[in-house]
Coordinates of C-alpha atoms and ligand atoms in Angstrom, one line a residue:
M65 CA 0.0 0.0 0.0
T66 CA 2.8 2.4 0.9
D67 CA 4.3 2.1 -2.6
Y68 CA 1.1 3.6 -3.9
E69 CA -0.7 6.9 -3.8
I70 CA -4.4 7.2 -3.7
V71 CA -6.2 9.9 -5.8
I72 CA -9.8 10.8 -5.1
G73 CA -12.2 13.2 -6.7
L74 CA -15.7 13.7 -5.3
E75 CA -19.0 14.6 -7.1
V76 CA -21.6 15.8 -4.6
H77 CA -25.2 16.3 -5.4
A78 CA -26.9 18.5 -2.8
Q79 CA -30.6 19.4 -2.9
V80 CA -31.1 23.1 -2.8
L81 CA -33.5 24.3 -0.1
T82 CA -36.2 26.1 -2.1
R83 CA -40.0 26.4 -1.7
S84 CA -40.7 25.3 -5.3
K85 CA -39.1 23.1 -7.8
M86 CA -36.4 24.1 -10.3
F87 CA -38.5 24.9 -13.3
C88 CA -42.2 24.8 -12.1
R89 CA -44.3 26.0 -9.2
C90 CA -44.7 22.5 -7.5
A91 CA -43.7 22.4 -3.9
A92 CA -40.2 21.1 -3.4
E93 CA -40.8 19.3 0.0
Y94 CA -41.3 16.0 -1.7
A95 CA -40.5 13.8 1.2
S96 CA -43.4 14.7 3.4
A97 CA -46.1 14.5 0.7
P98 CA -48.0 11.4 -0.4
P99 CA -46.4 9.8 -3.5
N100 CA -47.1 11.4 -6.9
T101 CA -49.0 14.4 -5.5
L102 CA -46.5 17.2 -6.2
V103 CA -46.4 17.1 -9.9
C104 CA -47.5 19.2 -12.9
P105 CA -47.2 19.1 -16.7
I106 CA -43.9 21.0 -16.5
C107 CA -42.0 18.6 -14.1
L108 CA -43.5 15.7 -16.1
G109 CA -42.1 17.2 -19.3
L110 CA -45.4 17.0 -21.2
P111 CA -45.2 18.4 -24.7
G112 CA -45.8 22.1 -25.2
V113 CA -45.0 23.3 -21.7
L114 CA -42.4 25.9 -20.9
P115 CA -40.1 25.8 -17.8
T116 CA -39.0 28.9 -15.9
I117 CA -35.8 29.2 -13.9
N118 CA -36.2 29.2 -10.1
R119 CA -34.4 32.4 -9.0
A120 CA -33.8 31.2 -5.4
A121 CA -32.1 28.1 -6.6
V122 CA -29.8 30.1 -8.8
E123 CA -29.0 32.5 -5.9
K124 CA -28.3 29.7 -3.5
T125 CA -26.0 28.0 -6.0
I126 CA -24.1 31.3 -6.6
M127 CA -23.7 31.8 -2.9
T128 CA -22.3 28.3 -2.6
G129 CA -19.9 29.0 -5.5
L130 CA -18.8 32.2 -3.7
A131 CA -18.3 30.4 -0.4
L132 CA -16.2 27.8 -2.3
N133 CA -14.0 30.6 -3.8
C134 CA -15.3 30.0 -7.3
A135 CA -15.4 32.3 -10.3
I136 CA -19.1 33.0 -11.1
A137 CA -20.0 32.9 -14.8
Q138 CA -21.6 36.1 -16.0
F139 CA -23.1 34.0 -18.7
S140 CA -24.1 30.4 -18.2
R141 CA -26.5 28.0 -19.8
F142 CA -28.7 25.0 -19.2
D143 CA -28.3 21.9 -21.3
R144 CA -30.3 18.7 -21.9
K145 CA -28.7 15.5 -20.8
N146 CA -30.5 12.7 -22.6
Y147 CA -30.8 9.2 -21.3
H148 CA -33.5 6.7 -20.7
Y149 CA -34.2 5.3 -17.2
P150 CA -37.5 4.8 -15.3
D151 CA -36.7 7.6 -12.9
L152 CA -36.6 10.2 -15.7
M153 CA -40.1 10.8 -17.0
K154 CA -39.0 13.3 -19.6
G155 CA -36.3 11.3 -21.2
Y156 CA -33.8 14.1 -20.4
Q157 CA -32.5 15.9 -17.4
V158 CA -32.0 19.7 -17.5
S159 CA -28.5 20.3 -16.3
Q160 CA -25.5 22.5 -17.0
Y161 CA -22.7 21.1 -19.1
A162 CA -20.4 23.3 -21.1
L163 CA -21.1 26.6 -19.2
P164 CA -21.7 25.9 -15.5
L165 CA -22.6 28.7 -13.1
C166 CA -19.5 28.4 -10.9
R167 CA -15.9 27.3 -11.7
E168 CA -12.4 26.9 -10.3
G169 CA -12.7 27.3 -6.6
W170 CA -11.3 25.5 -3.6
L171 CA -12.3 24.1 -0.2
A172 CA -10.0 24.2 2.8
F173 CA -10.2 21.6 5.6
D174 CA -8.1 20.0 8.2
A175 CA -6.4 16.8 7.2
P176 CA -6.5 13.9 9.6
D177 CA -3.0 14.7 10.8
G178 CA -4.1 18.3 11.6
T179 CA -2.4 20.0 8.7
A180 CA -4.4 22.5 6.6
R181 CA -5.4 21.1 3.2
R182 CA -6.9 22.8 0.2
V183 CA -8.7 20.9 -2.6
G184 CA -9.7 22.4 -5.9
I185 CA -13.4 22.7 -6.9
R186 CA -13.7 22.2 -10.6
R187 CA -17.3 23.3 -10.9
V188 CA -20.6 23.9 -9.2
H189 CA -23.6 23.6 -11.4
L190 CA -27.4 23.5 -11.1
E191 CA -29.7 20.7 -12.4
E192 CA -33.0 19.0 -11.6
D193 CA -33.5 15.9 -9.5
T194 CA -35.1 12.7 -10.9
A195 CA -38.1 10.7 -9.6
K196 CA -37.5 8.3 -6.8
L197 CA -37.7 4.5 -7.4
Y198 CA -38.8 2.0 -4.8
H199 CA -37.9 -1.6 -5.5
R200 CA -40.4 -3.8 -3.7
R201 CA -42.1 -7.2 -3.8
G202 CA -45.6 -7.2 -5.2
P203 CA -48.6 -9.0 -3.8
D204 CA -47.7 -12.1 -5.8
G205 CA -44.1 -12.0 -4.6
Q206 CA -42.8 -10.6 -7.9
A207 CA -40.2 -7.9 -7.9
V208 CA -41.8 -4.5 -8.8
S209 CA -40.5 -1.0 -9.1
L210 CA -42.6 1.9 -7.9
V211 CA -42.1 5.5 -9.2
D212 CA -42.7 8.6 -7.1
V213 CA -42.3 11.7 -9.2
N214 CA -42.6 14.2 -6.3
R215 CA -38.8 14.5 -6.4
S216 CA -38.7 15.1 -10.2
G217 CA -37.5 18.6 -10.8
V218 CA -36.3 19.4 -7.3
P219 CA -33.3 21.7 -7.6
L220 CA -29.9 20.0 -7.2
M221 CA -26.5 21.5 -7.2
E222 CA -23.6 19.4 -8.2
I223 CA -20.2 20.2 -6.6
V224 CA -17.3 18.5 -8.4
S225 CA -13.8 18.5 -6.9
E226 CA -10.5 18.2 -8.7
P227 CA -8.8 14.8 -8.3
E228 CA -6.7 16.1 -5.3
I229 CA -8.0 14.2 -2.3
Q230 CA -5.3 11.9 -1.0
S231 CA -7.0 9.4 1.3
A232 CA -10.4 8.0 2.2
E233 CA -10.2 9.8 5.5
E234 CA -9.5 13.0 3.8
A235 CA -12.5 12.5 1.6
G236 CA -14.5 12.3 4.9
R237 CA -13.1 15.6 6.1
Y238 CA -13.8 17.2 2.7
L239 CA -17.4 16.1 2.9
A240 CA -17.9 17.2 6.5
K241 CA -16.5 20.7 5.7
L242 CA -18.5 21.0 2.5
R243 CA -21.7 20.1 4.4
A244 CA -20.9 22.5 7.2
I245 CA -20.6 25.3 4.6
L246 CA -23.9 24.4 2.9
R247 CA -25.6 24.4 6.2
Y248 CA -24.1 27.7 7.3
L249 CA -25.3 29.2 4.1
G250 CA -28.8 27.6 4.6
V251 CA -28.7 26.3 1.0
S252 CA -29.1 22.6 1.8
T253 CA -29.9 20.4 4.7
G254 CA -27.0 18.2 3.7
N255 CA -28.8 15.2 5.1
M256 CA -27.2 12.2 3.6
E257 CA -29.5 9.5 5.0
E258 CA -32.5 11.3 3.5
G259 CA -30.7 11.6 0.1
A260 CA -30.4 15.4 0.2
F261 CA -26.6 15.1 0.0
R262 CA -25.3 12.3 -2.3
C263 CA -21.7 11.5 -3.1
D264 CA -20.2 9.7 -6.1
A265 CA -16.5 9.0 -5.3
N266 CA -13.9 8.6 -8.1
V267 CA -10.8 6.9 -7.0
S268 CA -7.6 5.7 -8.7
V269 CA -4.2 4.6 -7.4
R270 CA -0.7 5.1 -8.9
R271 CA 2.8 4.2 -7.9
R272 CA 4.4 6.8 -5.8
G273 CA 6.3 9.3 -7.9
E274 CA 4.3 8.6 -11.0
R275 CA 3.0 11.7 -12.7
E276 CA 0.1 10.3 -14.8
L277 CA -3.2 9.7 -12.9
G278 CA -4.2 6.1 -12.7
V279 CA -7.4 4.7 -14.3
K280 CA -10.3 5.8 -12.1
V281 CA -13.3 3.9 -10.8
E282 CA -16.5 5.6 -9.8
V283 CA -18.1 4.3 -6.6
K284 CA -21.8 5.0 -5.9
N285 CA -24.5 4.0 -3.4
M286 CA -23.0 5.2 -0.2
N287 CA -25.6 6.7 2.1
S288 CA -23.4 7.9 5.0
F289 CA -20.1 9.6 5.5
R290 CA -18.8 6.4 7.0
A291 CA -19.9 4.4 4.0
V292 CA -18.0 6.8 1.7
V293 CA -14.8 6.4 3.8
L294 CA -15.2 2.6 4.0
A295 CA -16.0 2.2 0.3
L296 CA -13.0 4.3 -0.7
E297 CA -10.7 2.3 1.6
F298 CA -11.9 -0.9 0.1
E299 CA -11.7 0.3 -3.4
A300 CA -8.2 1.7 -3.1
E301 CA -7.0 -1.6 -1.6
R302 CA -8.8 -3.6 -4.3
Q303 CA -7.0 -1.6 -7.0
V304 CA -3.6 -1.9 -5.4
A305 CA -4.0 -5.7 -5.0
A306 CA -5.1 -6.0 -8.7
L307 CA -2.1 -4.0 -9.9
E308 CA 0.2 -6.1 -7.7
R309 CA -1.1 -9.2 -9.4
G310 CA -0.2 -7.6 -12.7
E311 CA -3.8 -6.9 -13.7
R312 CA -5.0 -3.7 -15.3
I313 CA -7.7 -1.5 -13.7
E314 CA -10.7 -1.1 -15.9
Q315 CA -12.5 2.2 -15.9
E316 CA -15.9 1.4 -14.5
T317 CA -18.7 2.3 -12.1
R318 CA -19.0 0.2 -9.0
G319 CA -21.6 0.1 -6.3
W320 CA -21.0 -0.1 -2.6
V321 CA -22.7 -3.0 -0.9
E322 CA -23.1 -2.0 2.7
T323 CA -23.9 -5.5 3.9
G324 CA -20.7 -7.0 2.5
S325 CA -18.6 -3.9 2.9
I326 CA -17.4 -4.4 -0.7
T327 CA -17.8 -2.7 -4.1
V328 CA -19.1 -4.6 -7.1
S329 CA -19.0 -3.8 -10.7
Q330 CA -22.1 -2.1 -12.1
R331 CA -21.1 -0.8 -15.5
T332 CA -17.9 -0.8 -17.5
K333 CA -16.7 1.9 -19.9
E334 CA -18.0 0.0 -22.9
Y335 CA -21.5 0.7 -21.6
A336 CA -20.8 4.3 -20.7
H337 CA -23.6 6.7 -21.6
D338 CA -23.6 9.0 -24.5
Y339 CA -25.8 11.7 -23.1
R340 CA -26.0 13.7 -26.4
Y341 CA -25.9 17.0 -24.5
F342 CA -27.3 20.0 -26.3
P343 CA -28.4 23.5 -25.1
E344 CA -31.9 23.5 -23.5
P345 CA -34.0 25.3 -26.2
D346 CA -36.8 26.3 -23.8
L347 CA -34.7 28.3 -21.4
P348 CA -32.9 31.6 -21.9
P349 CA -29.2 31.9 -21.1
L350 CA -28.5 32.7 -17.4
V351 CA -27.0 36.1 -17.0
V352 CA -25.6 37.2 -13.7
T353 CA -25.1 40.9 -13.5
P354 CA -22.3 42.4 -11.3
A355 CA -24.9 44.1 -9.2
W356 CA -26.8 40.9 -8.5
L357 CA -23.5 39.1 -7.7
E358 CA -22.5 41.8 -5.2
E359 CA -26.0 41.6 -3.6
L360 CA -25.4 37.8 -3.1
R361 CA -21.9 38.3 -1.9
A362 CA -23.3 40.6 0.8
R363 CA -25.7 37.8 1.9
I364 CA -23.0 35.3 2.7
P365 CA -22.8 34.9 6.5
E366 CA -19.6 34.3 8.6
L367 CA -18.5 30.8 7.5
P368 CA -17.0 28.0 9.7
D369 CA -13.3 29.0 9.3
A370 CA -13.9 32.7 10.1
K371 CA -16.2 31.7 12.9
R372 CA -13.7 29.4 14.6
V373 CA -10.9 31.9 14.4
R374 CA -13.1 34.6 15.8
L375 CA -14.5 32.4 18.6
A376 CA -10.9 31.4 19.6
R377 CA -9.7 35.0 19.6
E378 CA -12.7 36.8 21.2
H379 CA -13.3 34.2 23.9
G380 CA -9.8 32.9 24.4
L381 CA -10.8 29.4 23.6
P382 CA -8.3 26.7 22.6
A383 CA -8.3 26.2 18.8
D384 CA -9.8 22.7 18.9
V385 CA -12.7 23.7 21.2
A386 CA -13.5 26.7 19.0
A387 CA -13.4 24.4 15.9
Q388 CA -15.9 22.0 17.6
L389 CA -18.2 24.9 18.5
A390 CA -18.0 26.3 14.9
E391 CA -18.8 22.9 13.3
S392 CA -22.4 24.0 13.2
L393 CA -24.1 27.3 13.4
S394 CA -26.5 26.0 16.0
T395 CA -23.8 25.4 18.6
A396 CA -21.7 28.4 17.7
D397 CA -24.8 30.6 18.2
L398 CA -25.8 28.8 21.4
F399 CA -22.3 29.4 22.8
E400 CA -22.1 33.1 21.9
Q401 CA -25.6 33.9 23.0
A402 CA -25.2 32.1 26.3
V403 CA -21.9 33.9 27.0
A404 CA -23.6 37.2 26.1
R405 CA -26.2 36.3 28.8
G406 CA -23.4 35.9 31.4
A407 CA -22.6 32.2 31.1
P408 CA -18.9 31.5 32.0
V409 CA -17.0 31.0 28.7
R410 CA -15.2 27.7 29.6
A411 CA -18.3 26.2 31.2
A412 CA -20.5 27.1 28.3
A413 CA -18.0 25.6 25.8
N414 CA -17.5 22.4 27.8
W415 CA -21.2 21.8 28.4
I416 CA -22.0 22.4 24.7
T417 CA -19.2 20.2 23.3
G418 CA -19.9 17.6 26.0
E419 CA -23.5 17.3 26.9
V420 CA -25.3 19.1 24.0
F421 CA -23.1 17.2 21.4
R422 CA -23.9 13.9 23.2
L423 CA -27.6 14.7 23.1
G424 CA -27.9 16.1 19.6
R425 CA -24.9 15.4 17.3
S426 CA -25.9 13.1 14.4
G427 CA -22.7 13.5 12.4
P428 CA -19.9 15.9 11.6
G429 CA -21.3 19.4 11.3
V430 CA -24.8 18.5 12.4
V431 CA -25.9 19.2 15.9
D432 CA -29.5 19.6 16.9
V433 CA -29.6 21.7 20.0
G434 CA -33.1 20.6 20.8
Q435 CA -35.0 23.0 23.1
V436 CA -31.8 24.3 24.7
T437 CA -31.8 28.0 24.3
A438 CA -29.1 30.4 25.3
E439 CA -31.3 31.7 28.2
R440 CA -31.9 28.2 29.5
L441 CA -28.2 27.2 29.2
A442 CA -27.0 30.4 30.9
E443 CA -29.5 29.9 33.7
L444 CA -28.5 26.3 34.2
L445 CA -24.8 27.1 34.2
S446 CA -25.3 29.9 36.7
M447 CA -26.9 27.4 39.1
V448 CA -24.0 25.1 38.7
E449 CA -21.5 27.9 39.3
K450 CA -23.3 29.1 42.4
G451 CA -23.4 25.5 43.7
T452 CA -27.3 25.6 43.7
I453 CA -27.1 22.2 42.0
S454 CA -24.5 19.6 41.5
P455 CA -22.9 19.0 38.0
A456 CA -24.6 15.5 38.0
S457 CA -28.0 17.0 38.6
A458 CA -27.3 19.6 35.9
K459 CA -26.7 16.9 33.4
D460 CA -30.2 15.4 34.1
V461 CA -31.8 18.8 34.0
L462 CA -30.1 19.6 30.7
A463 CA -31.3 16.4 29.1
E464 CA -34.9 17.3 30.2
V465 CA -34.6 20.9 28.9
Y466 CA -33.2 19.5 25.6
R467 CA -36.3 17.3 25.2
T468 CA -39.1 19.4 26.6
G469 CA -37.9 23.0 26.8
A470 CA -38.7 23.2 30.5
E471 CA -37.1 26.1 32.4
P472 CA -34.1 24.9 34.4
A473 CA -35.0 26.8 37.6
A474 CA -38.5 25.3 37.7
L475 CA -37.2 21.8 37.1
V476 CA -34.7 22.1 39.9
E477 CA -37.5 23.1 42.3
Q478 CA -39.9 20.5 41.0
R479 CA -37.3 17.7 41.4
G480 CA -35.9 19.0 44.7
L481 CA -32.4 19.2 43.3
R482 CA -31.3 22.3 45.1
Q483 CA -28.2 21.6 47.1
V484 CA -27.3 23.0 50.5
S485 CA -24.6 25.5 49.6
D486 CA -25.1 27.8 52.5
T487 CA -21.8 27.9 54.3
A488 CA -23.2 28.8 57.7
E489 CA -25.8 26.0 57.5
L490 CA -23.2 23.5 56.4
E491 CA -20.8 24.5 59.2
R492 CA -23.6 24.0 61.7
I493 CA -24.3 20.5 60.4
I494 CA -20.6 19.7 60.2
D495 CA -20.2 20.6 63.9
E496 CA -23.0 18.2 64.8
V497 CA -21.5 15.4 62.7
I498 CA -18.1 16.0 64.3
Q499 CA -19.6 15.8 67.8
Q500 CA -21.4 12.6 67.1
N501 CA -18.5 10.8 65.4
A502 CA -15.6 11.1 67.8
K503 CA -14.0 7.9 66.5
A504 CA -13.9 8.9 62.9
V505 CA -12.5 12.3 64.0
A506 CA -9.8 10.6 66.0
D507 CA -9.0 8.3 63.0
V508 CA -8.7 11.3 60.7
Q509 CA -6.4 13.1 63.2
A510 CA -4.3 9.9 63.5
G511 CA -3.6 10.3 59.8
K512 CA -6.3 8.0 58.4
Q513 CA -7.5 10.3 55.7
Q514 CA -10.1 7.8 54.4
A515 CA -12.1 8.3 57.6
I516 CA -13.1 11.7 56.3
G517 CA -15.5 9.8 54.0
A518 CA -17.5 8.6 57.0
L519 CA -17.8 12.2 58.2
L520 CA -18.9 13.5 54.8
G521 CA -21.4 10.6 54.7
G522 CA -22.8 11.9 58.0
V523 CA -23.2 15.4 56.4
M524 CA -25.0 13.9 53.5
R525 CA -27.3 11.9 55.7
A526 CA -28.1 15.0 57.7
T527 CA -29.1 16.9 54.6
G528 CA -31.0 14.2 52.9
G529 CA -28.2 13.9 50.3
K530 CA -28.4 17.5 49.3
A531 CA -25.2 19.0 50.7
N532 CA -22.9 20.6 48.1
A533 CA -20.3 17.8 48.3
Q534 CA -17.4 19.9 47.1
L535 CA -18.1 22.8 49.6
A536 CA -18.9 20.4 52.5
T537 CA -15.6 18.6 51.9
R538 CA -13.7 21.8 52.0
L539 CA -15.4 23.0 55.2
L540 CA -14.9 19.7 56.8
R541 CA -11.2 19.7 56.2
E542 CA -10.9 23.2 57.5
R543 CA -12.8 22.3 60.6
L544 CA -10.5 19.3 61.2
G545 CA -7.4 21.5 60.5
L546 CA -6.3 19.5 57.5
Ligands
ADP667 P1 -16.3 11.9 -16.0 O1 -16.2 12.5 -17.4 O2 -16.2 10.4 -16.0 O3 -17.4 12.5 -15.2 P2 -14.5 13.8 -15.0 O4 -13.1 14.1 -15.5 O5 -15.5 14.8 -15.3 O6 -14.9 12.4 -15.3 O7 -14.3 13.8 -13.4 C1 -15.3 13.4 -12.6 C2 -14.7 13.3 -11.2 O8 -13.7 12.3 -11.2 C3 -14.1 14.6 -10.7 O9 -14.5 14.8 -9.3 C4 -12.6 14.3 -10.8 O10 -11.9 15.0 -9.8 C5 -12.5 12.8 -10.6 N1 -11.4 12.2 -11.3 C6 -11.1 12.4 -12.6 N2 -10.0 11.6 -12.9 C7 -9.7 11.0 -11.8 C8 -8.7 10.0 -11.5 N3 -7.8 9.6 -12.4 N4 -8.6 9.5 -10.2 C9 -9.5 9.9 -9.3 N5 -10.4 10.8 -9.6 C10 -10.6 11.3 -10.8
MG668 MG1 -19.1 12.5 -13.9
ZN669 ZN1 -44.2 20.7 -11.4

């Protein structure tokens, strides 16, 4: 393996978050509607209808291009990609081929070894999604395929990288960063499991030092980041083993088979499609004026890299903690707003990257903060800081707040979690415990430090388990002159 270099290029299809479809007025939230209810003559491609370009989809794609440091074409065009498959009612897909909206950008991310990497973005273009096929068993046990055209015509952007990614793990980092940017921009949910973010991975290997790229294989059918990484690892190893046996790599498309953790051949170059692309005759060229471009540039929010640098600088956070908080806008905002409401910086950062991540992180760059608002977090942390509740109770309270949106102070009262943190009261109780446990006191004074546990136990019993343990221990030691 070490004699070889891995070369990877990724093609990501991300559904663009718009109200309506790419070329008609049908609603784009296809997933929640009953099958085949969001459809019209335009997205079915019936003869004689005319499509119109969805302005919001174009704007979101341009913003993505800008965030990926691309050049935005002043003049681009839609093309027809012709092929026949049951998921394509029209017999062609409207896409962009020769003149894409965005070209020649780059994406920066941290490599697994911590070094900064930059991978070229070849293009970002806009197209329409196809229908969704369901392969099922019919009533008589026969295999049937069902078609749901709700997804037909939903806007998709395709983001194509240069072949510059150097390992499967790097591919995972690239995808995580790309998804974080799309989510920051609010242009896509990036949800891979739901098919809103799909990745075709091209991979080749070559002997170290060789200048020509090896023959590439395209791998499809991965529906999680982990699957992409595993599929690429498998495929690179398969190619190296084949070369070592003296075989040649065939250019082909392979599918990832999750259950076997292998890739299998789906289509070889011989059967490669000829899409017969030609300019879409029913749509005008897409012209992006400088004024429009500037307007869109101004709409780009602070992105993950800038966010993490600023969080580290303004709040004095370690770089890795700032990076974790900046992974998603939800946690970065929660942190900053909680701090603005008086939450201590380190505690806020720790509780978010610890407990909130545990409760709501479903993958890199995706953290659902549930019902935890900045007010609720700040209130909870202030109770921990004052010793009103123990950290252990605070964890339980946070989990409940996350789920239900209950107010922390009310929960603490309701559950009787308030600790005894009143110094005078604890000292009074400690004095009683000391009087009643002469033997334990003598043991402690004879150097048996463990005996202090018995005394602390007495304090806990006297308070029904509600003494602030940290404070009680300190006061007890002071009283005993330790
Ligand atoms: P195709 O015409 O088959 O779609 P492209 O040249 O357009 O191929 O590239 C598609 C994707 O494959 C891009 O992401 C690109 O970076 C990647 N790619 C191209 N050649 C290689 C290679 N030899 N090894 C790995 N990836 C490659
Ligand atoms: Mg391709
Ligand atoms: Zn429609």
